[in-house]
XYZ file of C-alpha atoms in Angstrom:
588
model
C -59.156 -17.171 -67.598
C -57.530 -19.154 -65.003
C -54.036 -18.164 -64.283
C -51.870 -20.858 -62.634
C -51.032 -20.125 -59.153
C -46.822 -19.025 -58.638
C -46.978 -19.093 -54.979
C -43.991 -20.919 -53.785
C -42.050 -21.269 -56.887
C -38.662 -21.375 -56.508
C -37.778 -22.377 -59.908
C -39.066 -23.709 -63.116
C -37.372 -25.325 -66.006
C -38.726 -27.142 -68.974
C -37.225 -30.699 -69.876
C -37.138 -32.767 -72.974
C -37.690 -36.070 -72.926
C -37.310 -38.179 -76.057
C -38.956 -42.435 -76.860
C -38.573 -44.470 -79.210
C -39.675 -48.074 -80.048
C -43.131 -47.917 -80.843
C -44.811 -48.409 -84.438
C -45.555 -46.361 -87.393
C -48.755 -46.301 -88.777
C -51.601 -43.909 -90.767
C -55.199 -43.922 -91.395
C -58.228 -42.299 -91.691
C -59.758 -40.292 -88.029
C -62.258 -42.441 -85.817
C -65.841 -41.403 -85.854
C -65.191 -40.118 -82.190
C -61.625 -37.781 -83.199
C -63.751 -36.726 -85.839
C -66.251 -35.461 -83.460
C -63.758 -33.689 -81.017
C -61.681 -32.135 -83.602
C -64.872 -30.530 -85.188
C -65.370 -29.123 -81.803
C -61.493 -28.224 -81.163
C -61.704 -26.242 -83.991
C -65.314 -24.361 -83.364
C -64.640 -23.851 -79.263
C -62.462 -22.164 -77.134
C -59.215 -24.263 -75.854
C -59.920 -24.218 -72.308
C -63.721 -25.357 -72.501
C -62.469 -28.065 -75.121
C -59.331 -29.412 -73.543
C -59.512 -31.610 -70.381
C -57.129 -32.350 -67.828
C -56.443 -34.519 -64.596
C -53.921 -34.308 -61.432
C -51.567 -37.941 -61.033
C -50.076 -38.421 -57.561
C -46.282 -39.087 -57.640
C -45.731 -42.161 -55.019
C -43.436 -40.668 -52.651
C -39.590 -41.356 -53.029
C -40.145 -41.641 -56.542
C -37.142 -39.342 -58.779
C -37.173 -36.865 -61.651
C -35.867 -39.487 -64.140
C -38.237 -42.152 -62.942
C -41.195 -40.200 -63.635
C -40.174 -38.734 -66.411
C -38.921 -42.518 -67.530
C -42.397 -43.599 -66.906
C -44.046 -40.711 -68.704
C -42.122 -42.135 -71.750
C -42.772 -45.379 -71.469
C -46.795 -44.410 -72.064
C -45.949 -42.637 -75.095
C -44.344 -45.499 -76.721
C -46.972 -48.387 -75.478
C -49.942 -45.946 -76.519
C -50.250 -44.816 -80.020
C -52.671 -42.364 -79.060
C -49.904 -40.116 -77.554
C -47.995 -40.592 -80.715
C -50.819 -39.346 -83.179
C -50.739 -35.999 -85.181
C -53.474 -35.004 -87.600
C -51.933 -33.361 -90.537
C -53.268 -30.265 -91.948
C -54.882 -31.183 -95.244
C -56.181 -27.659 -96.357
C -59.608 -28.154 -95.202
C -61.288 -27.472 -92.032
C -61.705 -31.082 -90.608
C -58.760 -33.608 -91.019
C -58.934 -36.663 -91.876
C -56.249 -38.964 -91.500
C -54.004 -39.601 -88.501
C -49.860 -40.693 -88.531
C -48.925 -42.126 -85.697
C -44.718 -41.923 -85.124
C -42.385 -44.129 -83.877
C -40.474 -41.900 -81.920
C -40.083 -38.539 -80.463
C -40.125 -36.192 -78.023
C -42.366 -33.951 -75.394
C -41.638 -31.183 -72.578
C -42.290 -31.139 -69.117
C -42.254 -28.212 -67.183
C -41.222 -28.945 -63.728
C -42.299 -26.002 -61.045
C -39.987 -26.672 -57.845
C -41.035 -25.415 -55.129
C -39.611 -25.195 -51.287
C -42.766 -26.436 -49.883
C -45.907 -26.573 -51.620
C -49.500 -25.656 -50.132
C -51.227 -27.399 -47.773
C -54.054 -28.411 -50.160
C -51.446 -29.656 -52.485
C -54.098 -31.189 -54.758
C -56.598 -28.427 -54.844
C -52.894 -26.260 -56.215
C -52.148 -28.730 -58.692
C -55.871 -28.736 -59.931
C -55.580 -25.330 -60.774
C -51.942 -25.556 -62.658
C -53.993 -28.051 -64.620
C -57.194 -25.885 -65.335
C -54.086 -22.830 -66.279
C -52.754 -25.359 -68.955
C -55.944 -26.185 -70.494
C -55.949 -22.503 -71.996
C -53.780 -23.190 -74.729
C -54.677 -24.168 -77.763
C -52.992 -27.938 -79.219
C -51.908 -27.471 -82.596
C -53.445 -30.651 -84.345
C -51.011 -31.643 -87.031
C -47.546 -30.601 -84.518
C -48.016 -31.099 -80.394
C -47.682 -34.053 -78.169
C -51.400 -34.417 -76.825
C -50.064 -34.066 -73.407
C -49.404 -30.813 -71.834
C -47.147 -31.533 -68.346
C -46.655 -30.419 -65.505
C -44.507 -31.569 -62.688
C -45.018 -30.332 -59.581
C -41.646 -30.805 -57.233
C -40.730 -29.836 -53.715
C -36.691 -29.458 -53.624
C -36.298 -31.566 -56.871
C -38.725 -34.317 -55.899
C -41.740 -34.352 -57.849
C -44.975 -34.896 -55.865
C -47.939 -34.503 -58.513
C -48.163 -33.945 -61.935
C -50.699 -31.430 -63.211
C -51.823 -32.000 -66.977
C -53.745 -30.709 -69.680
C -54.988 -33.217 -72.652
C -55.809 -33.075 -75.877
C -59.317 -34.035 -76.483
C -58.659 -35.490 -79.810
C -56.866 -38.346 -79.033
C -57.791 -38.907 -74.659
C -61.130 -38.080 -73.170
C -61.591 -38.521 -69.734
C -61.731 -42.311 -69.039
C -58.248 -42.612 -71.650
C -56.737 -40.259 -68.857
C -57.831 -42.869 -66.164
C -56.430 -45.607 -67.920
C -52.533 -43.551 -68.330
C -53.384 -42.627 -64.660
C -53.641 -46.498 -63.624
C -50.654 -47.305 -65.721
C -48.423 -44.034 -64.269
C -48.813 -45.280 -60.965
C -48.105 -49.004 -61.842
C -45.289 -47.871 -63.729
C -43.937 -46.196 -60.844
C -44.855 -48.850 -58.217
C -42.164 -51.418 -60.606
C -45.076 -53.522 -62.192
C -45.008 -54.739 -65.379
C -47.899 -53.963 -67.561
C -49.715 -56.490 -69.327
C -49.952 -56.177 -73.122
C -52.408 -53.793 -74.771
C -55.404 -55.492 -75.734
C -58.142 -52.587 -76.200
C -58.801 -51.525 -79.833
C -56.082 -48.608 -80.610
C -57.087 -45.510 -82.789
C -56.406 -46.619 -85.878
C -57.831 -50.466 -85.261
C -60.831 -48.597 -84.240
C -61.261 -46.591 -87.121
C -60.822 -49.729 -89.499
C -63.577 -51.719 -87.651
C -65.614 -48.433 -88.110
C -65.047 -48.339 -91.833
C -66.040 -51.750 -92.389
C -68.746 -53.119 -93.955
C -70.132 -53.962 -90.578
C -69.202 -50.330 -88.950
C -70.923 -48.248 -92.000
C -74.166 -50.569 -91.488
C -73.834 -49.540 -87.439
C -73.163 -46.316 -88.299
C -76.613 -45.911 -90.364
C -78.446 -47.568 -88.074
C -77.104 -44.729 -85.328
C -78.122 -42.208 -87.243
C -81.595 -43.617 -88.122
C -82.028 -43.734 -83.681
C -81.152 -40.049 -83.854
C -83.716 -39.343 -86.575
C -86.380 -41.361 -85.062
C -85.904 -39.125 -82.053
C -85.382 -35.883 -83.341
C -88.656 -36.176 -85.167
C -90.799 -37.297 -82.782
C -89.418 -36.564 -79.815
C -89.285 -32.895 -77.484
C -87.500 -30.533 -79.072
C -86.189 -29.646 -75.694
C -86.366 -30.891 -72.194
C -86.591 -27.572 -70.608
C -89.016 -25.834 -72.678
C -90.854 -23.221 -70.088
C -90.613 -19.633 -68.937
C -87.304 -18.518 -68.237
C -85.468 -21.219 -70.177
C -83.321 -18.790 -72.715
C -79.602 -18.872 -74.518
C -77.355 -21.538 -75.553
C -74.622 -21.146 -73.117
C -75.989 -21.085 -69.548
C -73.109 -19.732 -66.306
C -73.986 -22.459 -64.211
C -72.587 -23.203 -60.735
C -71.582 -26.781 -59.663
C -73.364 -28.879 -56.771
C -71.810 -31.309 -54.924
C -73.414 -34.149 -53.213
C -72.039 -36.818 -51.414
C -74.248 -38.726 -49.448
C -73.811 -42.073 -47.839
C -78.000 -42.138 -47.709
C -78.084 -41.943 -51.413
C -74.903 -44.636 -51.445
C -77.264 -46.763 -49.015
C -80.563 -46.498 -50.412
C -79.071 -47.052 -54.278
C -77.618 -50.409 -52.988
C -80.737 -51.518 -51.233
C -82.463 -50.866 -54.301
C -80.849 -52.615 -56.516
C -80.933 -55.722 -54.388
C -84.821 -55.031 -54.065
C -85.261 -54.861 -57.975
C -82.394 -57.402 -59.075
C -81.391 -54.156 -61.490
C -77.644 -52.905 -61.456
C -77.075 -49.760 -59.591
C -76.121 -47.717 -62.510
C -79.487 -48.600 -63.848
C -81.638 -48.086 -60.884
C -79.834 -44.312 -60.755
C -79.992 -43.476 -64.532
C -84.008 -44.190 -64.134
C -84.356 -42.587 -61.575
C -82.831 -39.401 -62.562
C -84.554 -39.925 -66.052
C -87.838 -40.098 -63.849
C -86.755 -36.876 -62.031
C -86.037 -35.073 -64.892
C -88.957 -35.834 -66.830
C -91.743 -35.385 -63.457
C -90.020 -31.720 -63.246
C -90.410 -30.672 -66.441
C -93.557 -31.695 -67.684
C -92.539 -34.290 -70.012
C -93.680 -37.525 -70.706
C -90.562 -38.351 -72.244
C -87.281 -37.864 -70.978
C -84.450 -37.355 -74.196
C -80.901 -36.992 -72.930
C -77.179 -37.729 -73.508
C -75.218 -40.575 -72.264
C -72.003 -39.920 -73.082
C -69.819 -42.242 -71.267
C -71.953 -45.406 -73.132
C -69.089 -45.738 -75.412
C -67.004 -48.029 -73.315
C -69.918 -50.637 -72.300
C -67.683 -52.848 -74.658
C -64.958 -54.644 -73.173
C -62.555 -54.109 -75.935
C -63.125 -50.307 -75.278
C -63.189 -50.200 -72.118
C -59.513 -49.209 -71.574
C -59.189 -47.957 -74.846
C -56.408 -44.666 -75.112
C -58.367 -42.921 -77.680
C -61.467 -40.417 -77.552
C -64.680 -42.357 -77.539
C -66.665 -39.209 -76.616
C -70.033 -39.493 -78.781
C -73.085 -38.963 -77.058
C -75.237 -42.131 -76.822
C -79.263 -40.618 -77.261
C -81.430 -42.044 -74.713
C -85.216 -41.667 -75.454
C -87.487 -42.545 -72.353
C -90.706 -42.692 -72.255
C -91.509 -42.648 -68.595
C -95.395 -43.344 -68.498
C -95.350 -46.543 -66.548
C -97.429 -47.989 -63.791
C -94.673 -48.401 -61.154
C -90.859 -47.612 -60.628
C -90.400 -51.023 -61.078
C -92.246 -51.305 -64.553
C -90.173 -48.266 -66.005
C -86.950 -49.308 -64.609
C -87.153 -53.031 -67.145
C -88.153 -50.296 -69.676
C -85.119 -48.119 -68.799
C -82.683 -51.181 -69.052
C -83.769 -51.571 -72.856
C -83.825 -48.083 -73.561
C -80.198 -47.777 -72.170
C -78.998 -50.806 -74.055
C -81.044 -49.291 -77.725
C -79.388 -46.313 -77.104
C -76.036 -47.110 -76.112
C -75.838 -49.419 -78.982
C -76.782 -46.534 -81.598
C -73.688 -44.470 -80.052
C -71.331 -44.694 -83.030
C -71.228 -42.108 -86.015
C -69.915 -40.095 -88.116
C -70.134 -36.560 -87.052
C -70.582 -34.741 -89.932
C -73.122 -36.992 -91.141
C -74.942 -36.436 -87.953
C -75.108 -32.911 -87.954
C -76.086 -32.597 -91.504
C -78.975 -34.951 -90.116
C -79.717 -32.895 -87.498
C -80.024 -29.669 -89.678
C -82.018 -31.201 -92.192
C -84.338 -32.936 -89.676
C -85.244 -30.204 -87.763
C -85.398 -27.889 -90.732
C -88.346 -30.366 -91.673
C -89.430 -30.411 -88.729
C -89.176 -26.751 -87.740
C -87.889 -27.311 -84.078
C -84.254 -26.311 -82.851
C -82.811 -29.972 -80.694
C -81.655 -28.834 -77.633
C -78.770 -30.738 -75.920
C -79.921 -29.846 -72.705
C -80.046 -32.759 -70.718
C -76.916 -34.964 -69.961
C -76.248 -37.741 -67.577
C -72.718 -38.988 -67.302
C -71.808 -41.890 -65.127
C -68.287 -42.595 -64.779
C -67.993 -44.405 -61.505
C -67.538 -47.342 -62.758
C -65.096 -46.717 -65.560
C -60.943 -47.520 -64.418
C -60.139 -44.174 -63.048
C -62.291 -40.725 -62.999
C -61.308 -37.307 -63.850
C -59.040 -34.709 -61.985
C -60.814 -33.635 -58.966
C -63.222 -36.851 -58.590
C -60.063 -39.383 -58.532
C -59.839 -39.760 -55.193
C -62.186 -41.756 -53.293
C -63.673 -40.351 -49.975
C -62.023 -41.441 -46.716
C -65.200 -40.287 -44.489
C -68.916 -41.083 -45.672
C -70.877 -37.712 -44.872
C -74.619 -38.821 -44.689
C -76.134 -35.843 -46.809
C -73.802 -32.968 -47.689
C -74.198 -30.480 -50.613
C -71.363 -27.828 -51.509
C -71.460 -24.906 -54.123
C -68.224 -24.750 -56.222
C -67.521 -22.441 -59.038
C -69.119 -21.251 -62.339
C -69.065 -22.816 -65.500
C -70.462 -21.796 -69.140
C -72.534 -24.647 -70.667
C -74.041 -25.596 -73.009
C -76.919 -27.561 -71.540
C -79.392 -27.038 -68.647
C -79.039 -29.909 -66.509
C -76.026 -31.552 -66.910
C -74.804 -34.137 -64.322
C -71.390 -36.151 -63.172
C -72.013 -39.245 -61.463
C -68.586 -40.051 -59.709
C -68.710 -42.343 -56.785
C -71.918 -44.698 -55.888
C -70.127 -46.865 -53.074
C -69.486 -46.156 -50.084
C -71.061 -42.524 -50.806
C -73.290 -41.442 -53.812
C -70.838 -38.565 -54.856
C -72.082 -36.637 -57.973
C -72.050 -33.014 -59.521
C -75.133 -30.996 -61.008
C -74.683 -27.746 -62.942
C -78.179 -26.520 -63.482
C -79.211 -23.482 -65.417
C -79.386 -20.939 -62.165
C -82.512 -19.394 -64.228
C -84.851 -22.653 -63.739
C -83.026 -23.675 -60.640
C -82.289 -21.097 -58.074
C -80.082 -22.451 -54.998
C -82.691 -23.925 -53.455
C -84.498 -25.591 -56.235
C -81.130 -26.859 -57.556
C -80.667 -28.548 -53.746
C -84.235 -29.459 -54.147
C -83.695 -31.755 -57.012
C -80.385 -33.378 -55.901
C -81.800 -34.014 -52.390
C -84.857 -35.676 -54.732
C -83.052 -37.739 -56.306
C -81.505 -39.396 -52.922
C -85.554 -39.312 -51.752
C -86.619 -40.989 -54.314
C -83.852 -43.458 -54.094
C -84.633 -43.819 -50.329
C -88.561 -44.983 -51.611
C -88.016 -47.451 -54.412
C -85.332 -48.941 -51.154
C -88.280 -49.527 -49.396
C -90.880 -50.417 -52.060
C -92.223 -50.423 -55.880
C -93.290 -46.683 -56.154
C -96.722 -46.202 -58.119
C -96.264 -43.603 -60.777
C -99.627 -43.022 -61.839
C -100.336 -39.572 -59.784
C -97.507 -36.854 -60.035
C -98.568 -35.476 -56.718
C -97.541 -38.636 -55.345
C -94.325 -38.456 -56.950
C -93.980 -34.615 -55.740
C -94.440 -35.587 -52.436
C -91.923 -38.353 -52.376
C -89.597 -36.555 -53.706
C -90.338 -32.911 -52.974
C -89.686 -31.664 -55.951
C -92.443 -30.174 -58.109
C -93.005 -30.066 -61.790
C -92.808 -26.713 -63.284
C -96.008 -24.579 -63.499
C -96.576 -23.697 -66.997
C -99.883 -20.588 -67.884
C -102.694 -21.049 -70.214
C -100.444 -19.964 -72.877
C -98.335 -23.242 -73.311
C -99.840 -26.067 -75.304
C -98.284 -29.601 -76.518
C -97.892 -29.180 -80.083
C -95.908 -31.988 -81.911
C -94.717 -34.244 -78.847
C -92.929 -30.514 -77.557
C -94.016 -27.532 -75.120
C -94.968 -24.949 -77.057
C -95.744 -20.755 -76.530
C -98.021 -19.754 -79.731
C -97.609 -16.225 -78.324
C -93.462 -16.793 -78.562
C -93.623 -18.299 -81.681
C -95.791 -15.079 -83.091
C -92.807 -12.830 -81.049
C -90.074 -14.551 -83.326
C -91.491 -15.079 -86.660
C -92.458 -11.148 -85.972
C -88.951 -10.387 -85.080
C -87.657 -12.772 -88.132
C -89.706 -10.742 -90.556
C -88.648 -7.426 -89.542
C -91.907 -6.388 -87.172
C -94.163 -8.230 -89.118
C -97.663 -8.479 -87.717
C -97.706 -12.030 -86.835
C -101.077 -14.208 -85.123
C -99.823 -17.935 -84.076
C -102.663 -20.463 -83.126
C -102.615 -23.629 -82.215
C -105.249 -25.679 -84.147
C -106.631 -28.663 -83.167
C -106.611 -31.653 -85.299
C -106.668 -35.523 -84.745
C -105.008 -37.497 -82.331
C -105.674 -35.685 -78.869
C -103.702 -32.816 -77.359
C -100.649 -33.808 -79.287
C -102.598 -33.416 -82.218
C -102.578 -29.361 -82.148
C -101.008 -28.050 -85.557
C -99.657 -24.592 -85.130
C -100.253 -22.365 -88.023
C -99.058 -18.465 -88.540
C -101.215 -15.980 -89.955
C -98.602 -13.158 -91.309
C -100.077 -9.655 -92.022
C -99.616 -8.429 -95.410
C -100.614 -5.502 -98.220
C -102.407 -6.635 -101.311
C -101.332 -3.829 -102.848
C -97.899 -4.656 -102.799
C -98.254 -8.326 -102.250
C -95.908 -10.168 -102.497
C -93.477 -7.678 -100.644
C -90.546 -8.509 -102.576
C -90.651 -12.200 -102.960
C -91.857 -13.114 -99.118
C -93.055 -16.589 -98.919
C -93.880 -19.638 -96.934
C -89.902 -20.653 -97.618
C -88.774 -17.693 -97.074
C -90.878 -16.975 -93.265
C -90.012 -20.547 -92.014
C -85.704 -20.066 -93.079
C -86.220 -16.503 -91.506
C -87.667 -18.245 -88.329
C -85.599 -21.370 -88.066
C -82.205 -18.753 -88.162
C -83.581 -16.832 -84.406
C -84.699 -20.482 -83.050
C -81.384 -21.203 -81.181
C -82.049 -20.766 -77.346
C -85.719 -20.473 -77.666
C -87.010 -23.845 -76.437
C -90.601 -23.185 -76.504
C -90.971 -21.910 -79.641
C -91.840 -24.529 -82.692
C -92.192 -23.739 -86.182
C -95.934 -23.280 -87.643
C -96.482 -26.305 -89.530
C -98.351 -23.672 -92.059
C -97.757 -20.049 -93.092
C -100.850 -18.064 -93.956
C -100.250 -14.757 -95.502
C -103.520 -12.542 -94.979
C -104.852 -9.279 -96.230
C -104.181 -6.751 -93.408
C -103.432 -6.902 -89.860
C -103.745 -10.629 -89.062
C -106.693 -10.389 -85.723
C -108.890 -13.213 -85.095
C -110.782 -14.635 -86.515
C -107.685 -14.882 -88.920
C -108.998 -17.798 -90.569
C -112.047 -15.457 -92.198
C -109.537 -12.810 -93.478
C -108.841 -12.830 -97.393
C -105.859 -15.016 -97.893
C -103.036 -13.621 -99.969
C -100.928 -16.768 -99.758
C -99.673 -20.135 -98.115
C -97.415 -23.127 -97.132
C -95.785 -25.099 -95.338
C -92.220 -23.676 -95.526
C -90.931 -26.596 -95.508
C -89.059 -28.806 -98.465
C -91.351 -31.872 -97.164
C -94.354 -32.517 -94.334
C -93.113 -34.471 -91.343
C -94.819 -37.179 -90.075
C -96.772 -36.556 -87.101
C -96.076 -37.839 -83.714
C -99.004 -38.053 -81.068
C -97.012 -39.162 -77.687
C-alpha cells in the first residue's frame, strides 16, 4: 500500500464545503457505471479508483479554490450522483441531488518538496486506497496541498463510477478556467442520466445487441489469447512501467501520416497492432480499445464513466503497411462502433461462449490512446518542455491484469507513451526491444510502403522477433495450442487422471486440427461414479484461467486402460463433446 508522504506537514485540517443550485433527478445506471461498479465491487479500491494532480494558478486563495471546487459539483451531475443500495449486488438506479456537501483536507505545509508534483502524485495514489461507499460519498476524494495557507496543487482520488480518466480532464480544464475568471460555456455533452435514456431506447437496445453480436463473432473465432506460448502463466501479471518519449517516434509518426493521408492515431494503432501480432505469432491481432468511447462529439467531454472496452479484431495478413493500415481504419471504426453494452449481458456472453467453445478469452492485449482526448491523467498532464530524441525510463510495479498493456499520452512534439509488459515474456531488454520497434517501424513506413509478406523482413526492420514456439504447439481453432498442456490440465482436473491429448487433423488446413482427449478408465468400474464428457470438459474449463495455450478437446474419449497411442485402437468405454452445443469452426 502506498502511504501518503507527511514530510513537511505543518498542519492539516479537513473543511466542509456545501452547493446548491443544481437539479434533481433519478434513473436507471449507464451501461458504462454498470460496468465499473461490477468491478468496484469485485476489486480492490486502490487498483479500481483513479486519480489526477490539478495545479493551483499561483495567487489563487483557499475560498477561491474551494469556491471553484463547488461550482463543478453543481454544473456536473456526475459529482452529485449516489447509487442506492437496493439489496442486491449490482445497483441499478442513480439519484442525482440538488445540493450538498464534500470535505477537503488541506495539508499545509512550510515549504513543500522540490518535486512538488511527483509529492502530490503520491498523496493522490495514498487516497485511492479507500474504498467509496456507492449509495453515501461524494465521488471526489480531495486533497489540497498548501504552503503557509496558499494552496498550490490539489491531489485527488475519483470514483470510477461516475469519472474515468478523460471526465477528470474535462473538471481539470474547467478548475483551471474557473480559477483563471472565465466563464464556462453551457454543458452540452450527454449527462449520466441522458446517457442512460438514449441507451435504453429502442435505438440503444438494438446497438447494444449488435455490440454484443461483435464480441461473439470474435470470441468464437478469434485467439483465445494473444500471448499464448511458453512462459505466459496467471491472471494478474507484476509488471513494471516503460517510458518512452521520443521526438524520432513524434517525427517519423507525423511524416507518416502525411505519406499515407491516414491520421496519426491510426498510423500508430496499426502499427502497434502489426507489432503485436509479428511478435506473437498471430495472424490476428484481438485487443482492447478502451478510450473509443468518446469518438462521438456529444461524449467527448462527457462527466460520466464511458470506460467499456471497444474489441478490435485485426487481421493483419496484408501485402503492404499501406494495404493493412485502410484495413485498420475500418476495423477501428467496426469496433469502436460495437463499444456500448450492457455488462452483465456481456459477461454472461462471454461465459457461455467460451464454455461452447472450450477456450478461456484472455484480456491481454490493450491499447489506450488518450492524447488526443481534453486533458490526460495525473502524471501524463503535463506536456514536455524539452523533446529527448529516444529516451526509455523504468518506473514502478504494477499488478495487471493483461500482458501488454499500453498508454499512449503525447504524439506531438514527442511520442510519449507507457508499456507494462508481463516481465515473464519480456525481460528488460525485450520489453525496450519492442518499444524501440515500434518507433523503427514508424521510422520505415516514414520513408516508404513496407512489404509485409516475409516476417524476417519485418524482424529486421524492426528488430524485434516473433516468439519461438517447439514442435509441441499447433494452431488448433484460430488459437496456439500445447496438446501436451491440455493433457497436464484435464489430468490435473480429473484428479491424476491418465490423460493422451492429440491434435487431429481434419479439413480446412492447419487450422483445421480438432483436438480430442483420450481419458484412461476401468471397465470394471466404468463409469467411475458418473464421469462423463460434461462432466471432464466443466472440470477442465474451471483450471483454464491463466493457461493461454491450453484449449478444450473438442471430443472426450473415455478408453479401456491407460490411454497410449495408438489411443484411437483402444476399446472405447465412452464419448462426447462436453459441450451443450458444437461450435462452428473457424479456419483463419
Amino acid at each position: 500500500m502506498t502511504a501518503a508522504p507527511a514530510a513537511g506537514v505543518t498542519g492539516a485540517r479537513t473543511l466542509t464545503v456545501r452547493y446548491a443550485g443544481g437539479g434533481s433527478r433519478r434513473g436507471p445506471v449507464t451501461m458504462g457505471q454498470a460496468n465499473m461498479i461490477r468491478c468496484i465491487l469485485r476489486d480492490e479500491p486502490d487498483t479500481i479508483n483513479i486519480h489526477d494532480v490539478w495545479p493551483v494558478p499561483e495567487g489563487t486563495g483557499m475560498d477561491r479554490a474551494l469556491d471553484a471546487l463547488a461550482a463543478l459539483a453543481v454544473r456536473h451531475e456526475a459529482l452529485r450522483t449516489t447509487f442506492p443500495a437496493t439489496g442486491t449486488a449490482l445497483p441499478a438506479e442513480q439519484v442525482v441531488a440538488p445540493e450538498g456537501s464534500f470535505t477537503v483536507t488541506v495539508l499545509d505545509h512550510g515549504e513543500l518538496p522540490e518535486d512538488t508534483d511527483a509529492y502530490a502524485e503520491a498523496v493522490a495514489l495514498a487516497a485511492r486506497e479507500t474504498r467509496f461507499r456507492l449509495d453515501l460519498d461524494f465521488p471526489l476524494r480531495l486533497r489540497i496541498l498548501a504552503r503557509a495557507g496558499r494552496p498550490v496543487r490539489v491531489a485527488l482520488a475519483a470514483s470510477h463510477a461516475v469519472t474515468d480518466g478523460s471526465a477528470l480532464g474535462v473538471l481539470r480544464d474547467e478548475w483551471l478556467a474557473l480559477l483563471a475568471g472565465e466563464t464556462l460555456p453551457p454543458v452540452t455533452a450527454l449527462t449520466p442520466l441522458d446517457l442512460a435514456a438514449e441507451e435504453n431506447s429502442p435505438a440503444g437496445r438494438r446497438k447494444s445487441a449488435a455490440s454484443l453480436a461483435h464480441w461473439e463473432r470474435i470470441l468464437r473465432t478469434g485467439p483465445q489469447a494473444m500471448f499464448a506460448e511458453d512462459g505466459a502463466a496467471g491472471t494478474d501479471i507484476a509488471t513494471p512501467g516503460l517510458d518512452l518519449r521520443s521526438a524520432r517516434g513524434a517525427r517519423a509518426l507525423a511524416a507518416a501520416a502525411r505519406r499515407t493521408g491516414a491520421l496519426p492515431g491510426t498510423v500508430l494503432l496499426t502499427a502497434w497492432c502489426l507489432l503485436t501480432a509479428h511478435r506473437t505469432g498471430q495472424p490476428v491481432c484481438v485487443a482492447a480499445v478502451p478510450t473509443s468511447n468518446r469518438f462521438l462529439p456529444k461524449l467527448a467531454r462527457s462527466v460520466s464513466t464511458l470506460s467499456q472496452d471497444a474489441l478490435l479484431d485485426l487481421d493483419v495478413r496484408a501485402p503492404s503497411f499501406d494495404a493493412l493500415l485502410a484495413k485498420a481504419w475500418g476495423a477501428a471504426m467496426n469496433a469502436y462502433r460495437h463499444s456500448r453494452f450492457d455488462a452483465l449481458d456481456l459477461w454472461e456472453l462471454i461465459g457461455r461462449v467460451t464454455t461452447e467453445r472450450g477456450s478461456h478469452f484472455t484480456r491481454d492485449a490493450v491499447f489506450n490512446d488518450i492524447s488526443a482526448l481534453p486533458s490526460t491523467l495525473a502524471g501524463a498532464a503535463a506536456r514536455d518542455a524539452d523533446a529527448p530524441e529516444h529516451e526509455l525510463s523504468w518506473g514502478e510495479e504494477r499488478s495487471l491484469p493483461t500482458r501488454l498493456l499500453t498508454f499512449v499520452y503525447e504524439t506531438d512534439p514527442v511520442l510519449r507513451l507507457a508499456v507494462w509488459a508481463d516481465p515473464a515474456l519480456f525481460p528488460r531488454g525485450a520489453a525496450e526491444e519492442l518499444v524501440t520497434g515500434l518507433v523503427r517501424l514508424l521510422e520505415a513506413v516514414a520513408e516508404a510502403d513496407v512489404p509485409l509478406g516475409d516476417p524476417g523482413l519485418l524482424g529486421e526492420v524492426t528488430g524485434v522477433r516473433p516468439v519461438a514456439r517447439g514442435p509441441e504447439w499447433t494452431r488448433v481453432d484460430g488459437c496456439w495450442v500445447s496438446p501436451a498442456a491440455v493433457a497436464e490440465a484435464l489430468g490435473e482436473a480429473l484428479g491424476g487422471r491418465p490423460v493422451e491429448v492429440v491434435a487431429e487433423e481434419g479439413s480446412g488446413g492447419a487450422d483445421g486440427r480438432r483436438l480430442t482427449a483420450y481419458i484412461g478408465a476401468d471397465e470394471r468400474t466404468w463409469p467411475d461414479g458418473g464421469l462423463t464428457d460434461r462432466h471432464a470438459h466443466a472440470a477442465l474449463m474451471a483450471v483454464l484461467p491463466g493457461r493461454p495455450g491450453v484449449l478444450a478437446p473438442h471430443r472426450y474419449v473415455f478408453v479401456e486402460g491407460p490411454p497410449r497411442q495408438p489411443a484411437a485402437a483402444q476399446r472405447i468405454l465412452s464419448e462426447g463433446t462436453g459441450r451443450s452445443r458444437e461450435m462452428p469452426h473457424d479456419h483463419r
